[in-house]
PDB file of N, CA, C and O in Angstrom:
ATOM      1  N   UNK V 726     -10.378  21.465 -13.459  1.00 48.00           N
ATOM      2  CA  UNK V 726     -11.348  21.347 -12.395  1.00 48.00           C
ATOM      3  C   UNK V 726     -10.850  22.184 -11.227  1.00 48.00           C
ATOM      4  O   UNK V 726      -9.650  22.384 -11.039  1.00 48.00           O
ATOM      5  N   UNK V 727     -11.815  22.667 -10.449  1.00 47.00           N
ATOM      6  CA  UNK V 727     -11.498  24.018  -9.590  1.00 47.00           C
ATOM      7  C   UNK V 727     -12.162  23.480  -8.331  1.00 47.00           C
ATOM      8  O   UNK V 727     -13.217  22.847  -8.353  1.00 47.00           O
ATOM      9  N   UNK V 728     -11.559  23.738  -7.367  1.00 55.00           N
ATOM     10  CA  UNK V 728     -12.269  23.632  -6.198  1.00 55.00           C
ATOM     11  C   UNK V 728     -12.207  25.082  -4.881  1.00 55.00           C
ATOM     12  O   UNK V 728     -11.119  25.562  -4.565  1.00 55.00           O
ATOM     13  N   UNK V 729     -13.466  25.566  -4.295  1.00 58.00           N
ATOM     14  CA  UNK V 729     -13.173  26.587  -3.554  1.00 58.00           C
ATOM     15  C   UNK V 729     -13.296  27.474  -4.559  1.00 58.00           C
ATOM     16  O   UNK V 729     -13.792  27.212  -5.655  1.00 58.00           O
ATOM     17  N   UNK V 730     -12.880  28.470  -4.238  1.00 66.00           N
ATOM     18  CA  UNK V 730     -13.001  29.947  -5.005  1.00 66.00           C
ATOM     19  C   UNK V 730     -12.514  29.927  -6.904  1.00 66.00           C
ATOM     20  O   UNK V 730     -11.469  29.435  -7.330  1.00 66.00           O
ATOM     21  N   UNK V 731     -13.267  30.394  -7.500  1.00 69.00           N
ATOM     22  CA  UNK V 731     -13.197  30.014  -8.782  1.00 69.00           C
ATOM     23  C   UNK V 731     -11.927  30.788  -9.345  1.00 69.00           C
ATOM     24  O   UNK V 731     -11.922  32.004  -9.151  1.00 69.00           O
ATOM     25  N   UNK V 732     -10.983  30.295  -9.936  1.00 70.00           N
ATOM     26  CA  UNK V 732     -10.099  30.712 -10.542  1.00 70.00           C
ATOM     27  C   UNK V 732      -8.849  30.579  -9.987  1.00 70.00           C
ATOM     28  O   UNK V 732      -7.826  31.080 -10.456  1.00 70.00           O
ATOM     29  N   UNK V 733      -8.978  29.378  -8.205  1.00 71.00           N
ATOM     30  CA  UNK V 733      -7.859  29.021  -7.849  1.00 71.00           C
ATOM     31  C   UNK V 733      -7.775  27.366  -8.292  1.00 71.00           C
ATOM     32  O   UNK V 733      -8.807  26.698  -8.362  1.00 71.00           O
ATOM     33  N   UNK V 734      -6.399  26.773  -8.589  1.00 70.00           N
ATOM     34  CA  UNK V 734      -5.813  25.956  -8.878  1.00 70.00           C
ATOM     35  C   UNK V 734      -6.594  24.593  -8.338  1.00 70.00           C
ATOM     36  O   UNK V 734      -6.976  24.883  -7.204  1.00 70.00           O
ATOM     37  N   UNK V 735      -6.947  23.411  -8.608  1.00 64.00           N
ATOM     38  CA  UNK V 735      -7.057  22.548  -7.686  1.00 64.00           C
ATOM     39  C   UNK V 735      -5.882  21.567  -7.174  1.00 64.00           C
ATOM     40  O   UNK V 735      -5.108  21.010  -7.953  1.00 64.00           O
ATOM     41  N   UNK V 736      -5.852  21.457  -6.116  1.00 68.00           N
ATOM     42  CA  UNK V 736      -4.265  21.246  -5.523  1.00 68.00           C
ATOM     43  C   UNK V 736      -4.719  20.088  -5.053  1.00 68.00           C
ATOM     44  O   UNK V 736      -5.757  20.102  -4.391  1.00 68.00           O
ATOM     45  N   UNK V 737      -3.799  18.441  -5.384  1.00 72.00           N
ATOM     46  CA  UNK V 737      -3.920  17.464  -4.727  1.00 72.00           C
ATOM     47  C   UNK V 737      -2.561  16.825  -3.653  1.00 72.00           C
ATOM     48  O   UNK V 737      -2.084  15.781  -3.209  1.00 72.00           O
ATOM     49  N   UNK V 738      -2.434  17.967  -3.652  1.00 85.00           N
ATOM     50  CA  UNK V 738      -0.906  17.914  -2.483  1.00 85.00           C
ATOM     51  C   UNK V 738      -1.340  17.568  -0.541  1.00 85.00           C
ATOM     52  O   UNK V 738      -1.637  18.439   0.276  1.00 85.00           O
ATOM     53  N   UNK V 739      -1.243  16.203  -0.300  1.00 88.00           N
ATOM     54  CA  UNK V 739      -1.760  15.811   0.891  1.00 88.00           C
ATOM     55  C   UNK V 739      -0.373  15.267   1.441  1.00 88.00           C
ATOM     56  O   UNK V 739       0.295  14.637   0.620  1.00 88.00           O
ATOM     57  N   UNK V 740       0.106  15.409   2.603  1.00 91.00           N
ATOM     58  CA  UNK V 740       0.945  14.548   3.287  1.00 91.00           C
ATOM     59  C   UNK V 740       0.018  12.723   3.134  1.00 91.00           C
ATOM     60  O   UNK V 740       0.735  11.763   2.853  1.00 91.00           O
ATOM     61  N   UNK V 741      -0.820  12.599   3.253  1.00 92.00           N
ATOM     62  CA  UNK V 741      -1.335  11.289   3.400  1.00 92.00           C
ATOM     63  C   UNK V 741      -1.147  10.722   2.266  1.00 92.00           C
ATOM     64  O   UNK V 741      -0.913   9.519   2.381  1.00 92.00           O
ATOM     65  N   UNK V 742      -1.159  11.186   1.021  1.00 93.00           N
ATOM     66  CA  UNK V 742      -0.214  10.718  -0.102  1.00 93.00           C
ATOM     67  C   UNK V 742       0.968  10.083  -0.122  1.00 93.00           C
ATOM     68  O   UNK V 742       1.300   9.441  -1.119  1.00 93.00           O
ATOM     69  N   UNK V 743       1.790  10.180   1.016  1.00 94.00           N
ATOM     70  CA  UNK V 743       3.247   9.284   0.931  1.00 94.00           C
ATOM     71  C   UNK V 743       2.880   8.006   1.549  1.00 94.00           C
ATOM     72  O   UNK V 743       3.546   6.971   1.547  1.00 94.00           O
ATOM     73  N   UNK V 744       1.591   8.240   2.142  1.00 95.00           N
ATOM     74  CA  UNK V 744       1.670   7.122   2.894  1.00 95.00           C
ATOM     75  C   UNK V 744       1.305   5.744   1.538  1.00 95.00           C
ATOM     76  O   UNK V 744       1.093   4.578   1.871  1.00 95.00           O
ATOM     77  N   UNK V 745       1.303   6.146   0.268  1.00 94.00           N
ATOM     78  CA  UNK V 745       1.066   5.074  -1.175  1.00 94.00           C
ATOM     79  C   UNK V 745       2.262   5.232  -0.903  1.00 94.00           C
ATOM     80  O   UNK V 745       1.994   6.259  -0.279  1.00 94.00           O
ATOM     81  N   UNK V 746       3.462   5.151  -0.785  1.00 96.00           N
ATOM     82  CA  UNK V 746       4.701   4.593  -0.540  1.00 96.00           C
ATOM     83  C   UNK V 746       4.982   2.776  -0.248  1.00 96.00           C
ATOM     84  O   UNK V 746       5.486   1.871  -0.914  1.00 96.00           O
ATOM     85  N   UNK V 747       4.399   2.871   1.007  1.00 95.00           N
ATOM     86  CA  UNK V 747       4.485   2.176   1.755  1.00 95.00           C
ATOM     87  C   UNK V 747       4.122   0.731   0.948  1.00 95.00           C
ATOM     88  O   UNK V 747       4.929  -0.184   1.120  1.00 95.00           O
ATOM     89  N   UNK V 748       2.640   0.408  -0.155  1.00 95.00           N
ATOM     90  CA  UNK V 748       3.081  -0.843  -0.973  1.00 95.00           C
ATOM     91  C   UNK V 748       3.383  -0.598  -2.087  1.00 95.00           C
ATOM     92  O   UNK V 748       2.848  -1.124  -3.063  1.00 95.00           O
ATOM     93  N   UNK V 749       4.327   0.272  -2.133  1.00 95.00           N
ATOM     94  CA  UNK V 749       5.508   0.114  -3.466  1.00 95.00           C
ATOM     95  C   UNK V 749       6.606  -0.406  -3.129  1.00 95.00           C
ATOM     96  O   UNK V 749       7.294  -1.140  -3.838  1.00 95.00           O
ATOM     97  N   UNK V 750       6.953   0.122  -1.456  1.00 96.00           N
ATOM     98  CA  UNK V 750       8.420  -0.397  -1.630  1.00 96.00           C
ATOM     99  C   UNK V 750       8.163  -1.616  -0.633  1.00 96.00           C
ATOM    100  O   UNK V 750       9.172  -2.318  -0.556  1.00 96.00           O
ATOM    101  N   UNK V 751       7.475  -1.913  -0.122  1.00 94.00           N
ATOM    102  CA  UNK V 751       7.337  -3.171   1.071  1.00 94.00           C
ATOM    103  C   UNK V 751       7.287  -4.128   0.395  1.00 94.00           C
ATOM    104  O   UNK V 751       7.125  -5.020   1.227  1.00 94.00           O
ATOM    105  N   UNK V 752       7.320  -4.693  -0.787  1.00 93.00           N
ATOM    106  CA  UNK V 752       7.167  -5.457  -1.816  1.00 93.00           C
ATOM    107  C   UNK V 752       8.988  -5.729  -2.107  1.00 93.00           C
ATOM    108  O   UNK V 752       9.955  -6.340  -1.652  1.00 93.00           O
ATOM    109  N   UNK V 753       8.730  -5.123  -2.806  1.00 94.00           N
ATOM    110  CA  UNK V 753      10.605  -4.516  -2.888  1.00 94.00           C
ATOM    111  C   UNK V 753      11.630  -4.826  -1.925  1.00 94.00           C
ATOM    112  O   UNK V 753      12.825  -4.648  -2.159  1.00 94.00           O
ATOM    113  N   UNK V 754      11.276  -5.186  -1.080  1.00 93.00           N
ATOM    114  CA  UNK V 754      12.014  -5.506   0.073  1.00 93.00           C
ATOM    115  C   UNK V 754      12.628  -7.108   0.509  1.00 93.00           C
ATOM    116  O   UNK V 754      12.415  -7.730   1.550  1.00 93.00           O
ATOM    117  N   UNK V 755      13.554  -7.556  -0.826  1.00 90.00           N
ATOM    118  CA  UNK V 755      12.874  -9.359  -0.639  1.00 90.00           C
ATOM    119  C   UNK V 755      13.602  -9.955   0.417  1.00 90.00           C
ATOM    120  O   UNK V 755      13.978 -11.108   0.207  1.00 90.00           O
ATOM    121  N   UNK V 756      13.918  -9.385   1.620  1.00 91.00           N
ATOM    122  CA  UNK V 756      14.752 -10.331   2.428  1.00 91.00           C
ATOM    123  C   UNK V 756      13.520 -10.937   3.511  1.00 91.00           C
ATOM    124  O   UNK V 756      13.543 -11.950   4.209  1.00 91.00           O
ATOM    125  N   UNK V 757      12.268  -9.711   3.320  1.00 87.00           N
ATOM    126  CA  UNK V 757      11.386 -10.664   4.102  1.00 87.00           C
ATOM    127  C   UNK V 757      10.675 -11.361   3.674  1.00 87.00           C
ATOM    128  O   UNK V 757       9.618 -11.443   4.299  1.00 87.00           O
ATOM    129  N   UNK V 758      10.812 -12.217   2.447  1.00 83.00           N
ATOM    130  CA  UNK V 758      10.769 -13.268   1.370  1.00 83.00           C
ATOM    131  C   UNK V 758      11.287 -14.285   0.979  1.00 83.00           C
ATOM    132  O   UNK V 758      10.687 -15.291   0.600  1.00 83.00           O
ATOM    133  N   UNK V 759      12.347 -14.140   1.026  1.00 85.00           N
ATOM    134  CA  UNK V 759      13.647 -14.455   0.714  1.00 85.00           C
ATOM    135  C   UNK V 759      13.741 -15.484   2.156  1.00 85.00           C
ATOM    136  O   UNK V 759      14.467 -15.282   3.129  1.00 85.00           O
ATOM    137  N   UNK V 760      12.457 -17.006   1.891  1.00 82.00           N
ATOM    138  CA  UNK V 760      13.122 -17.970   2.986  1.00 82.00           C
ATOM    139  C   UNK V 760      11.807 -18.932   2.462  1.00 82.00           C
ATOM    140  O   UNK V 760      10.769 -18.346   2.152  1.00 82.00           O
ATOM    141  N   UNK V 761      11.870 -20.301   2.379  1.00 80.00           N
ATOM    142  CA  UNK V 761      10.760 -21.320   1.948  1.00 80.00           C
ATOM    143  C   UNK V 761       9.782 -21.438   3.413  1.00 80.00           C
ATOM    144  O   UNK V 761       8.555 -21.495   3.503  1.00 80.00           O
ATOM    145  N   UNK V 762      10.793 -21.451   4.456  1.00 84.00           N
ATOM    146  CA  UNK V 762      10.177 -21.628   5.888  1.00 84.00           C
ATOM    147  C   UNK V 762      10.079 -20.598   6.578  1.00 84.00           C
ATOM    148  O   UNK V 762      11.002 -19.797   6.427  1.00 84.00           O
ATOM    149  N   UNK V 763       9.032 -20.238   7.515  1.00 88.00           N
ATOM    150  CA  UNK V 763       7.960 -20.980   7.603  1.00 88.00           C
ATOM    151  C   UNK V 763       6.800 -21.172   6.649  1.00 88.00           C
ATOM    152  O   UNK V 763       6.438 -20.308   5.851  1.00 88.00           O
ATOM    153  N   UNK V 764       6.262 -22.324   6.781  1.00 88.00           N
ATOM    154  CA  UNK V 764       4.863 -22.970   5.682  1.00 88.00           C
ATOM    155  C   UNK V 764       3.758 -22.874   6.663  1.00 88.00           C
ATOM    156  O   UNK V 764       3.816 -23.145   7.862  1.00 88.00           O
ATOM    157  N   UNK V 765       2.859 -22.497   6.061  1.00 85.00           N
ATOM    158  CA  UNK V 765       1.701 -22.307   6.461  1.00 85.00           C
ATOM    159  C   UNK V 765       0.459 -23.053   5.461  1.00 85.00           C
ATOM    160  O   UNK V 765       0.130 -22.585   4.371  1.00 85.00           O
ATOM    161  N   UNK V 766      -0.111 -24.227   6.034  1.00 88.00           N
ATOM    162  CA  UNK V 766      -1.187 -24.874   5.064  1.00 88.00           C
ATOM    163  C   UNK V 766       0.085 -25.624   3.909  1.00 88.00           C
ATOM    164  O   UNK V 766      -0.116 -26.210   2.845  1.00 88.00           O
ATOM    165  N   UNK V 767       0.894 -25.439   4.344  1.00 88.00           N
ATOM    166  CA  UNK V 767       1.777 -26.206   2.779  1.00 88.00           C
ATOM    167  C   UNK V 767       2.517 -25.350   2.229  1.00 88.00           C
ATOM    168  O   UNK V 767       3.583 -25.675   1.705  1.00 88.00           O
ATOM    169  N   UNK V 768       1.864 -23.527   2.272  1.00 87.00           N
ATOM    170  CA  UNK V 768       2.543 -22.972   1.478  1.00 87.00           C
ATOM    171  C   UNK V 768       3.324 -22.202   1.578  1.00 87.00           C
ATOM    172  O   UNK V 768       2.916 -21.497   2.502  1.00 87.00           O
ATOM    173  N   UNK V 769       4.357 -21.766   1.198  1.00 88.00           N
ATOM    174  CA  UNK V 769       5.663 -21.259   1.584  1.00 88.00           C
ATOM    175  C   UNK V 769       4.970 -19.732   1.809  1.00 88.00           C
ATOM    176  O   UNK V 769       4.140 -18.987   1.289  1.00 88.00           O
ATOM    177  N   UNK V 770       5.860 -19.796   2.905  1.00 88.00           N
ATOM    178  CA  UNK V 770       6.076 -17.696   3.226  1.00 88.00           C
ATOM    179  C   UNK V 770       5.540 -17.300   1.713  1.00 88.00           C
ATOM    180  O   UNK V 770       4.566 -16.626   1.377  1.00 88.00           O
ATOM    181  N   UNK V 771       6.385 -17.868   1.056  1.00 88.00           N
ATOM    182  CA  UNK V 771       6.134 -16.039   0.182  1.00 88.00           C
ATOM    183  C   UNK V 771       5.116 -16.187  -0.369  1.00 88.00           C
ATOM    184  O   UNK V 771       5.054 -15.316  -1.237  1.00 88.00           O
ATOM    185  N   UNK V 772       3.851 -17.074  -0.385  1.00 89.00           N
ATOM    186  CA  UNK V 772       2.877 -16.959  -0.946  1.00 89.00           C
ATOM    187  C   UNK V 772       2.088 -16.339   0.006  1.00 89.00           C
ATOM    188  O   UNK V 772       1.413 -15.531  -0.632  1.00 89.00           O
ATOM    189  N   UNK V 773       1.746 -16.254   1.376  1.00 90.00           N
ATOM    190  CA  UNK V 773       1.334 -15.643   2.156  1.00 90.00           C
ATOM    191  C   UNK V 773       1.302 -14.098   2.218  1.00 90.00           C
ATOM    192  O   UNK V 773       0.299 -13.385   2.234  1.00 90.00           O
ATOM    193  N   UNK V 774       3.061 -13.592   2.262  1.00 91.00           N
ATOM    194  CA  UNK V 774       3.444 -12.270   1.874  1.00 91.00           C
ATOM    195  C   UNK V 774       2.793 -11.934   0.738  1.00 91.00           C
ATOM    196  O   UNK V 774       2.296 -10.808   0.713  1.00 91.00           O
ATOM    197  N   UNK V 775       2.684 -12.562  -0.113  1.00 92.00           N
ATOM    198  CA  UNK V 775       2.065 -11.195  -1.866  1.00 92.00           C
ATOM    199  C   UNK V 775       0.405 -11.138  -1.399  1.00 92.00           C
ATOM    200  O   UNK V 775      -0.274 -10.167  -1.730  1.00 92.00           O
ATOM    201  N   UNK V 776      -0.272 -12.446  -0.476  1.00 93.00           N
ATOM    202  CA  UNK V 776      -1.678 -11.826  -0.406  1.00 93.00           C
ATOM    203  C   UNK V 776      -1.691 -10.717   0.537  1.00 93.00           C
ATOM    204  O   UNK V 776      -2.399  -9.719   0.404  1.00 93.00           O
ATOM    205  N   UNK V 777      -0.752 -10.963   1.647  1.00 94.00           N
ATOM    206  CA  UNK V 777      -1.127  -9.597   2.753  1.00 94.00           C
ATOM    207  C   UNK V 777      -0.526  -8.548   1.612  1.00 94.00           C
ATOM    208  O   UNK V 777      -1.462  -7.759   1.485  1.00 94.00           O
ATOM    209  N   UNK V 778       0.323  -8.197   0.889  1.00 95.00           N
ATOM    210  CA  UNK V 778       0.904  -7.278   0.634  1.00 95.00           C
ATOM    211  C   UNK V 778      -0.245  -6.182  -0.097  1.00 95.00           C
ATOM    212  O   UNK V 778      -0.286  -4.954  -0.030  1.00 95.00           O
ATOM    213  N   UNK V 779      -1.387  -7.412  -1.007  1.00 97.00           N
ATOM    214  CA  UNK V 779      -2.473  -7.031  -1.770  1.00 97.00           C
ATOM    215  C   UNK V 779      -3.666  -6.727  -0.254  1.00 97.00           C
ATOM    216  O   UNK V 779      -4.724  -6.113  -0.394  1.00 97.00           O
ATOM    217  N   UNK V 780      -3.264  -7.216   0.894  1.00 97.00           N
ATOM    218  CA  UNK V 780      -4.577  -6.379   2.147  1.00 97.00           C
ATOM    219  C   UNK V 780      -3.736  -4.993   2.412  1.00 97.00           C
ATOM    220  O   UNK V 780      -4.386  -3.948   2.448  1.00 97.00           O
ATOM    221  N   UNK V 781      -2.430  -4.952   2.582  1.00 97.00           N
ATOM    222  CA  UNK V 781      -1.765  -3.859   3.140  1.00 97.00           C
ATOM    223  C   UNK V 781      -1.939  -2.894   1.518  1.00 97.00           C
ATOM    224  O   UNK V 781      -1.729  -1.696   1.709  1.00 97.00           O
ATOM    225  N   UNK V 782      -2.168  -3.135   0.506  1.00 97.00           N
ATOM    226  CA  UNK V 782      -2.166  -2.167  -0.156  1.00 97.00           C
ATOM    227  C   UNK V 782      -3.422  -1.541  -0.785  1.00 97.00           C
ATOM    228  O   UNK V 782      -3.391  -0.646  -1.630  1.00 97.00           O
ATOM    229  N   UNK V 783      -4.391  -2.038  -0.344  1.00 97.00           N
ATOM    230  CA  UNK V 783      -5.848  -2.107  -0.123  1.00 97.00           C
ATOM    231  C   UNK V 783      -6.269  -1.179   0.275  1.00 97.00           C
ATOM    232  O   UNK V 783      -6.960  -0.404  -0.386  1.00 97.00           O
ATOM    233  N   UNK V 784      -5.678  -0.906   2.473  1.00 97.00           N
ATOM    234  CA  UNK V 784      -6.123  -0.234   3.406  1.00 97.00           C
ATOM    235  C   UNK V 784      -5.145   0.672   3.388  1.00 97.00           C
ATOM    236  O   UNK V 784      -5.098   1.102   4.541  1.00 97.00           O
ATOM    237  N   UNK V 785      -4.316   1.223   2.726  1.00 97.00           N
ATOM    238  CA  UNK V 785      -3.217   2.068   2.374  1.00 97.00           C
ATOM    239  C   UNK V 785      -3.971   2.635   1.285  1.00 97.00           C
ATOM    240  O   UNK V 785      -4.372   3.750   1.619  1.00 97.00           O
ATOM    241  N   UNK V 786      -4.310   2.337   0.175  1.00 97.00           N
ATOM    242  CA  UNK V 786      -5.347   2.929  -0.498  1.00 97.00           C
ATOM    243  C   UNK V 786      -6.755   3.297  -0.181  1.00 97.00           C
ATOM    244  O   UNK V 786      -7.554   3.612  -1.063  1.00 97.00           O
ATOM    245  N   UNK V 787      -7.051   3.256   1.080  1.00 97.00           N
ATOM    246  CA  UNK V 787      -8.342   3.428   1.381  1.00 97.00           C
ATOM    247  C   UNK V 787      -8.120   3.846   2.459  1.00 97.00           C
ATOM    248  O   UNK V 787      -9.195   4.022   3.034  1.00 97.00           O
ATOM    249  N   UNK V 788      -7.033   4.193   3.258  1.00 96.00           N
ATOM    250  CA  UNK V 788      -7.205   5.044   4.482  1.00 96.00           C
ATOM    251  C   UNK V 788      -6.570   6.500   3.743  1.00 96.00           C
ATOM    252  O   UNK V 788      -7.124   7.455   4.286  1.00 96.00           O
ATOM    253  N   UNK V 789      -5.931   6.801   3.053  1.00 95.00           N
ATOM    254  CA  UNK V 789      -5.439   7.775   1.910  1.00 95.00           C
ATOM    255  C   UNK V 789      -6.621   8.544   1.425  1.00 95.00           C
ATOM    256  O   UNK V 789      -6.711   9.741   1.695  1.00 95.00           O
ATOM    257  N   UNK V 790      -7.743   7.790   0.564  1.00 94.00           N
ATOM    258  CA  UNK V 790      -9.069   8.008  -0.175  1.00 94.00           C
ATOM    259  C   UNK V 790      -9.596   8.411   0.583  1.00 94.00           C
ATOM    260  O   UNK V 790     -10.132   9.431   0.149  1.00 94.00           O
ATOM    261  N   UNK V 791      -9.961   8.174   2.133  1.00 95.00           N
ATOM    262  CA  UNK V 791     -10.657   8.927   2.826  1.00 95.00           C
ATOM    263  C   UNK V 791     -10.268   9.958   3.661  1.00 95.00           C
ATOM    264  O   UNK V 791     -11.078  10.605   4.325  1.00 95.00           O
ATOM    265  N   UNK V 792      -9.053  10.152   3.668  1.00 93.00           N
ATOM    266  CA  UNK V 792      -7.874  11.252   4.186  1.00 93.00           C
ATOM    267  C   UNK V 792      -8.126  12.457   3.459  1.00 93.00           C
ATOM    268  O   UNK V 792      -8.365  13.541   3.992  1.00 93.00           O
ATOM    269  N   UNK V 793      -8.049  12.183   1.879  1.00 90.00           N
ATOM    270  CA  UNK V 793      -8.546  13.290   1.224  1.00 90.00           C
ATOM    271  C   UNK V 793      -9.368  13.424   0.963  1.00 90.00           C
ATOM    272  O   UNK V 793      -9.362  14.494   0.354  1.00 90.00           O
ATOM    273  N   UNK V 794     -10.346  13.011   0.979  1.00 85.00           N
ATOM    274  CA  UNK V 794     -12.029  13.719   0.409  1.00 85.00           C
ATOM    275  C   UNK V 794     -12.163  14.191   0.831  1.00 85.00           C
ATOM    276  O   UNK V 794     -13.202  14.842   0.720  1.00 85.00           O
TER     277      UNK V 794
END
């Protein structure tokens, strides 16, 4: 698939691409996990952390998607 002038390369090389970094390794990171307290509704930190981690990797995927189009 070609984009622009026919017979040049299509290149998906964006700096806004590293920014998918960010929920690979923020996950990875278990010391800000790594504690039962504080509870929220009953439920420990780290159940809180994996849903934001699934909003932060959401709008990291979707501020990216619209970076490059």
């Amino acid at each position: 698939m070609t984009t622009g002038e026919p017979g040049q390369p299509r290149t998906d090389r964006s700096p806004w691409n590293w920014l998918l970094i960010v929920p690979i390794v923020l996950p990875l990171l278990t010391f800000l996990f790594n504690a039962d307290e504080p509870r929220l509704l009953g439920f420990p930190l780290f159940y809180w952390l994996q849903l934001a981690f699934v909003v932060i990797g959401v709008v990291t995927t979707t501020i990216v998607y619209r970076m490059t189009k």
